[in-house]
Amino acid sequence: MHLSLTAGKTTLGHHSSVTKRRTLNLKTPNWYFTKVKLVKKRDQIKEITKQVESFVEYMSGHDRLVDHISCHHGLTHLNKYLFEHLCSLSEHYDIPI
């Protein structure tokens, strides 16, 4: 499972700082410092949670197994709060990081 906060469309709809700041488009070399930091922490956590939950729901009933969770640009490993949350999701859904 590959999570993303820096490309593609948000799973949160139009009511979050993810969509207000248009941070899901990689436009500058300093994307992390100039774009992603503008997104509220709670919205980053909600987005990652929704991506994991959506994938788990989509895969339910399939024999295909997920071997690990990763994140685009390693974003979840650059932020302590995101990494801790990812660890919690990993443990809850029994999917390694």
Short mmCIF file of N, CA, C and O in Angstrom, two decimals, residues 31-97:
data_model
loop_
_atom_site.label_atom_id
_atom_site.label_comp_id
_atom_site.label_asym_id
_atom_site.label_seq_id
_atom_site.Cartn_x
_atom_site.Cartn_y
_atom_site.Cartn_z
N TRP A 31 9.13 21.19 -1.83
CA TRP A 31 7.71 20.92 -1.59
C TRP A 31 7.39 20.69 -0.13
O TRP A 31 6.40 21.18 0.37
N TYR A 32 8.22 19.95 0.58
CA TYR A 32 7.89 19.63 1.97
C TYR A 32 7.85 20.90 2.82
O TYR A 32 6.92 21.12 3.57
N PHE A 33 8.84 21.74 2.67
CA PHE A 33 8.93 22.92 3.51
C PHE A 33 7.95 24.01 3.10
O PHE A 33 7.47 24.75 3.93
N THR A 34 7.65 24.11 1.82
CA THR A 34 6.80 25.20 1.36
C THR A 34 5.33 24.84 1.24
O THR A 34 4.48 25.70 1.30
N LYS A 35 5.02 23.57 1.06
CA LYS A 35 3.63 23.19 0.81
C LYS A 35 3.03 22.33 1.92
O LYS A 35 2.04 22.70 2.52
N VAL A 36 3.63 21.18 2.18
CA VAL A 36 3.02 20.22 3.11
C VAL A 36 2.93 20.79 4.52
O VAL A 36 1.97 20.51 5.23
N LYS A 37 3.86 21.62 4.93
CA LYS A 37 3.81 22.19 6.28
C LYS A 37 2.61 23.11 6.45
O LYS A 37 2.21 23.39 7.58
N LEU A 38 2.01 23.57 5.35
CA LEU A 38 0.83 24.43 5.45
C LEU A 38 -0.43 23.64 5.77
O LEU A 38 -1.43 24.21 6.20
N VAL A 39 -0.39 22.35 5.57
CA VAL A 39 -1.55 21.51 5.85
C VAL A 39 -1.60 21.22 7.35
O VAL A 39 -0.60 20.86 7.95
N LYS A 40 -2.76 21.38 7.93
CA LYS A 40 -2.92 21.14 9.35
C LYS A 40 -2.59 19.68 9.67
O LYS A 40 -2.92 18.78 8.91
N LYS A 41 -1.94 19.47 10.81
CA LYS A 41 -1.56 18.12 11.22
C LYS A 41 -2.77 17.19 11.26
O LYS A 41 -2.69 16.06 10.80
N ARG A 42 -3.87 17.68 11.78
CA ARG A 42 -5.05 16.81 11.89
C ARG A 42 -5.54 16.39 10.51
O ARG A 42 -6.04 15.29 10.33
N ASP A 43 -5.40 17.27 9.51
CA ASP A 43 -5.83 16.92 8.15
C ASP A 43 -4.87 15.93 7.50
O ASP A 43 -5.30 15.05 6.75
N GLN A 44 -3.58 16.05 7.80
CA GLN A 44 -2.63 15.06 7.30
C GLN A 44 -2.95 13.69 7.88
O GLN A 44 -2.96 12.68 7.17
N ILE A 45 -3.25 13.64 9.18
CA ILE A 45 -3.57 12.38 9.84
C ILE A 45 -4.89 11.82 9.30
O ILE A 45 -5.00 10.62 9.03
N LYS A 46 -5.88 12.68 9.12
CA LYS A 46 -7.16 12.22 8.56
C LYS A 46 -6.97 11.66 7.16
O LYS A 46 -7.57 10.64 6.80
N GLU A 47 -6.16 12.32 6.36
CA GLU A 47 -5.92 11.87 4.98
C GLU A 47 -5.25 10.51 4.96
O GLU A 47 -5.67 9.60 4.23
N ILE A 48 -4.22 10.33 5.75
CA ILE A 48 -3.51 9.04 5.79
C ILE A 48 -4.45 7.94 6.31
O ILE A 48 -4.50 6.85 5.75
N THR A 49 -5.21 8.25 7.35
CA THR A 49 -6.16 7.28 7.90
C THR A 49 -7.18 6.88 6.84
O THR A 49 -7.45 5.68 6.64
N LYS A 50 -7.73 7.85 6.14
CA LYS A 50 -8.74 7.56 5.11
C LYS A 50 -8.15 6.73 3.98
O LYS A 50 -8.81 5.82 3.46
N GLN A 51 -6.91 7.01 3.58
CA GLN A 51 -6.29 6.21 2.52
C GLN A 51 -6.13 4.76 2.95
O GLN A 51 -6.42 3.84 2.18
N VAL A 52 -5.68 4.54 4.18
CA VAL A 52 -5.51 3.18 4.69
C VAL A 52 -6.87 2.49 4.80
O VAL A 52 -7.05 1.36 4.32
N GLU A 53 -7.84 3.16 5.40
CA GLU A 53 -9.17 2.56 5.57
C GLU A 53 -9.81 2.23 4.23
O GLU A 53 -10.42 1.17 4.07
N SER A 54 -9.67 3.12 3.26
CA SER A 54 -10.24 2.90 1.93
C SER A 54 -9.61 1.69 1.26
O SER A 54 -10.30 0.87 0.64
N PHE A 55 -8.30 1.57 1.38
CA PHE A 55 -7.61 0.44 0.77
C PHE A 55 -8.00 -0.88 1.44
O PHE A 55 -8.27 -1.87 0.77
N VAL A 56 -8.04 -0.88 2.76
CA VAL A 56 -8.41 -2.09 3.50
C VAL A 56 -9.84 -2.51 3.12
O VAL A 56 -10.10 -3.69 2.88
N GLU A 57 -10.75 -1.54 3.02
CA GLU A 57 -12.13 -1.84 2.63
C GLU A 57 -12.16 -2.39 1.20
O GLU A 57 -12.86 -3.36 0.93
N TYR A 58 -11.41 -1.77 0.30
CA TYR A 58 -11.37 -2.21 -1.09
C TYR A 58 -10.85 -3.65 -1.20
O TYR A 58 -11.34 -4.45 -1.98
N MET A 59 -9.86 -3.98 -0.40
CA MET A 59 -9.22 -5.30 -0.48
C MET A 59 -9.96 -6.38 0.31
O MET A 59 -9.65 -7.55 0.19
N SER A 60 -10.94 -6.00 1.12
CA SER A 60 -11.64 -7.02 1.91
C SER A 60 -12.35 -7.99 0.97
O SER A 60 -12.95 -7.61 -0.02
N GLY A 61 -12.21 -9.26 1.29
CA GLY A 61 -12.80 -10.30 0.46
C GLY A 61 -11.90 -10.79 -0.65
O GLY A 61 -12.19 -11.77 -1.31
N HIS A 62 -10.77 -10.12 -0.87
CA HIS A 62 -9.80 -10.55 -1.88
C HIS A 62 -8.73 -11.41 -1.22
O HIS A 62 -8.40 -11.21 -0.05
N ASP A 63 -8.18 -12.34 -1.95
CA ASP A 63 -7.12 -13.19 -1.41
C ASP A 63 -5.76 -12.51 -1.45
O ASP A 63 -4.81 -13.00 -0.87
N ARG A 64 -5.67 -11.40 -2.13
CA ARG A 64 -4.41 -10.69 -2.28
C ARG A 64 -4.00 -10.05 -0.96
O ARG A 64 -4.79 -9.37 -0.31
N LEU A 65 -2.77 -10.24 -0.56
CA LEU A 65 -2.28 -9.70 0.70
C LEU A 65 -1.45 -8.44 0.48
O LEU A 65 -0.77 -8.30 -0.54
N VAL A 66 -1.49 -7.55 1.43
CA VAL A 66 -0.65 -6.36 1.41
C VAL A 66 0.60 -6.68 2.22
O VAL A 66 0.51 -7.12 3.36
N ASP A 67 1.79 -6.46 1.64
CA ASP A 67 3.00 -6.83 2.37
C ASP A 67 3.55 -5.71 3.24
O ASP A 67 4.26 -5.95 4.20
N HIS A 68 3.22 -4.43 2.91
CA HIS A 68 3.68 -3.33 3.76
C HIS A 68 3.01 -2.03 3.34
O HIS A 68 2.39 -1.95 2.30
N ILE A 69 3.18 -1.01 4.19
CA ILE A 69 2.71 0.35 3.90
C ILE A 69 3.93 1.21 3.66
O ILE A 69 4.89 1.17 4.42
N SER A 70 3.89 1.99 2.59
CA SER A 70 4.94 2.97 2.33
C SER A 70 4.27 4.31 2.04
O SER A 70 3.05 4.39 1.91
N CYS A 71 5.07 5.35 1.93
CA CYS A 71 4.51 6.68 1.68
C CYS A 71 5.35 7.42 0.66
O CYS A 71 6.58 7.40 0.71
N HIS A 72 4.67 8.09 -0.26
CA HIS A 72 5.31 8.89 -1.30
C HIS A 72 6.24 9.93 -0.68
O HIS A 72 5.86 10.62 0.26
N HIS A 73 7.44 10.00 -1.16
CA HIS A 73 8.48 10.92 -0.68
C HIS A 73 8.89 10.66 0.77
O HIS A 73 9.52 11.51 1.38
N GLY A 74 8.50 9.53 1.33
CA GLY A 74 8.88 9.21 2.71
C GLY A 74 8.30 10.18 3.73
O GLY A 74 8.82 10.32 4.84
N LEU A 75 7.22 10.84 3.37
CA LEU A 75 6.66 11.89 4.21
C LEU A 75 6.34 11.42 5.62
O LEU A 75 6.58 12.15 6.59
N THR A 76 5.83 10.21 5.76
CA THR A 76 5.47 9.74 7.10
C THR A 76 6.69 9.48 7.97
O THR A 76 6.57 9.39 9.18
N HIS A 77 7.85 9.38 7.37
CA HIS A 77 9.07 9.17 8.15
C HIS A 77 9.77 10.50 8.49
O HIS A 77 10.69 10.53 9.29
N LEU A 78 9.31 11.59 7.89
CA LEU A 78 9.91 12.90 8.15
C LEU A 78 9.23 13.63 9.32
O LEU A 78 9.75 14.61 9.81
N ASN A 79 8.07 13.16 9.71
CA ASN A 79 7.30 13.80 10.77
C ASN A 79 7.02 12.81 11.88
O ASN A 79 6.42 11.76 11.64
N LYS A 80 7.39 13.15 13.09
CA LYS A 80 7.19 12.24 14.21
C LYS A 80 5.71 11.91 14.40
O LYS A 80 5.34 10.75 14.59
N TYR A 81 4.85 12.93 14.34
CA TYR A 81 3.42 12.68 14.57
C TYR A 81 2.82 11.81 13.47
O TYR A 81 1.96 10.97 13.74
N LEU A 82 3.26 11.97 12.23
CA LEU A 82 2.76 11.12 11.15
C LEU A 82 3.28 9.69 11.28
O LEU A 82 2.56 8.73 11.07
N PHE A 83 4.55 9.57 11.66
CA PHE A 83 5.11 8.23 11.82
C PHE A 83 4.43 7.48 12.96
O PHE A 83 4.10 6.30 12.83
N GLU A 84 4.21 8.17 14.06
CA GLU A 84 3.53 7.53 15.19
C GLU A 84 2.12 7.09 14.81
O GLU A 84 1.66 6.01 15.17
N HIS A 85 1.44 7.93 14.05
CA HIS A 85 0.09 7.58 13.60
C HIS A 85 0.14 6.40 12.62
O HIS A 85 -0.70 5.50 12.70
N LEU A 86 1.10 6.41 11.72
CA LEU A 86 1.24 5.30 10.78
C LEU A 86 1.54 4.00 11.53
O LEU A 86 1.00 2.95 11.18
N CYS A 87 2.36 4.06 12.56
CA CYS A 87 2.64 2.88 13.38
C CYS A 87 1.36 2.36 14.02
O CYS A 87 1.13 1.14 14.08
N SER A 88 0.51 3.26 14.48
CA SER A 88 -0.76 2.88 15.08
C SER A 88 -1.67 2.19 14.06
O SER A 88 -2.28 1.16 14.34
N LEU A 89 -1.75 2.76 12.86
CA LEU A 89 -2.55 2.14 11.79
C LEU A 89 -1.98 0.78 11.40
O LEU A 89 -2.72 -0.18 11.18
N SER A 90 -0.67 0.72 11.32
CA SER A 90 0.01 -0.52 10.97
C SER A 90 -0.34 -1.63 11.97
O SER A 90 -0.65 -2.76 11.59
N GLU A 91 -0.29 -1.28 13.24
CA GLU A 91 -0.60 -2.27 14.28
C GLU A 91 -2.08 -2.65 14.24
O GLU A 91 -2.43 -3.83 14.32
N HIS A 92 -2.95 -1.66 14.09
CA HIS A 92 -4.39 -1.90 14.07
C HIS A 92 -4.80 -2.84 12.94
O HIS A 92 -5.61 -3.75 13.12
N TYR A 93 -4.25 -2.61 11.75
CA TYR A 93 -4.62 -3.41 10.58
C TYR A 93 -3.66 -4.56 10.31
O TYR A 93 -3.82 -5.29 9.34
N ASP A 94 -2.66 -4.71 11.18
CA ASP A 94 -1.67 -5.79 11.07
C ASP A 94 -0.98 -5.80 9.70
O ASP A 94 -0.88 -6.83 9.03
N ILE A 95 -0.52 -4.60 9.30
CA ILE A 95 0.22 -4.44 8.06
C ILE A 95 1.57 -3.80 8.40
O ILE A 95 1.61 -2.70 8.95
N PRO A 96 2.68 -4.45 8.10
CA PRO A 96 4.00 -3.88 8.42
C PRO A 96 4.29 -2.57 7.66
O PRO A 96 3.70 -2.33 6.62
N ILE A 97 5.19 -1.81 8.20
CA ILE A 97 5.65 -0.60 7.53
C ILE A 97 6.90 -0.94 6.75
O ILE A 97 7.78 -1.58 7.25
#
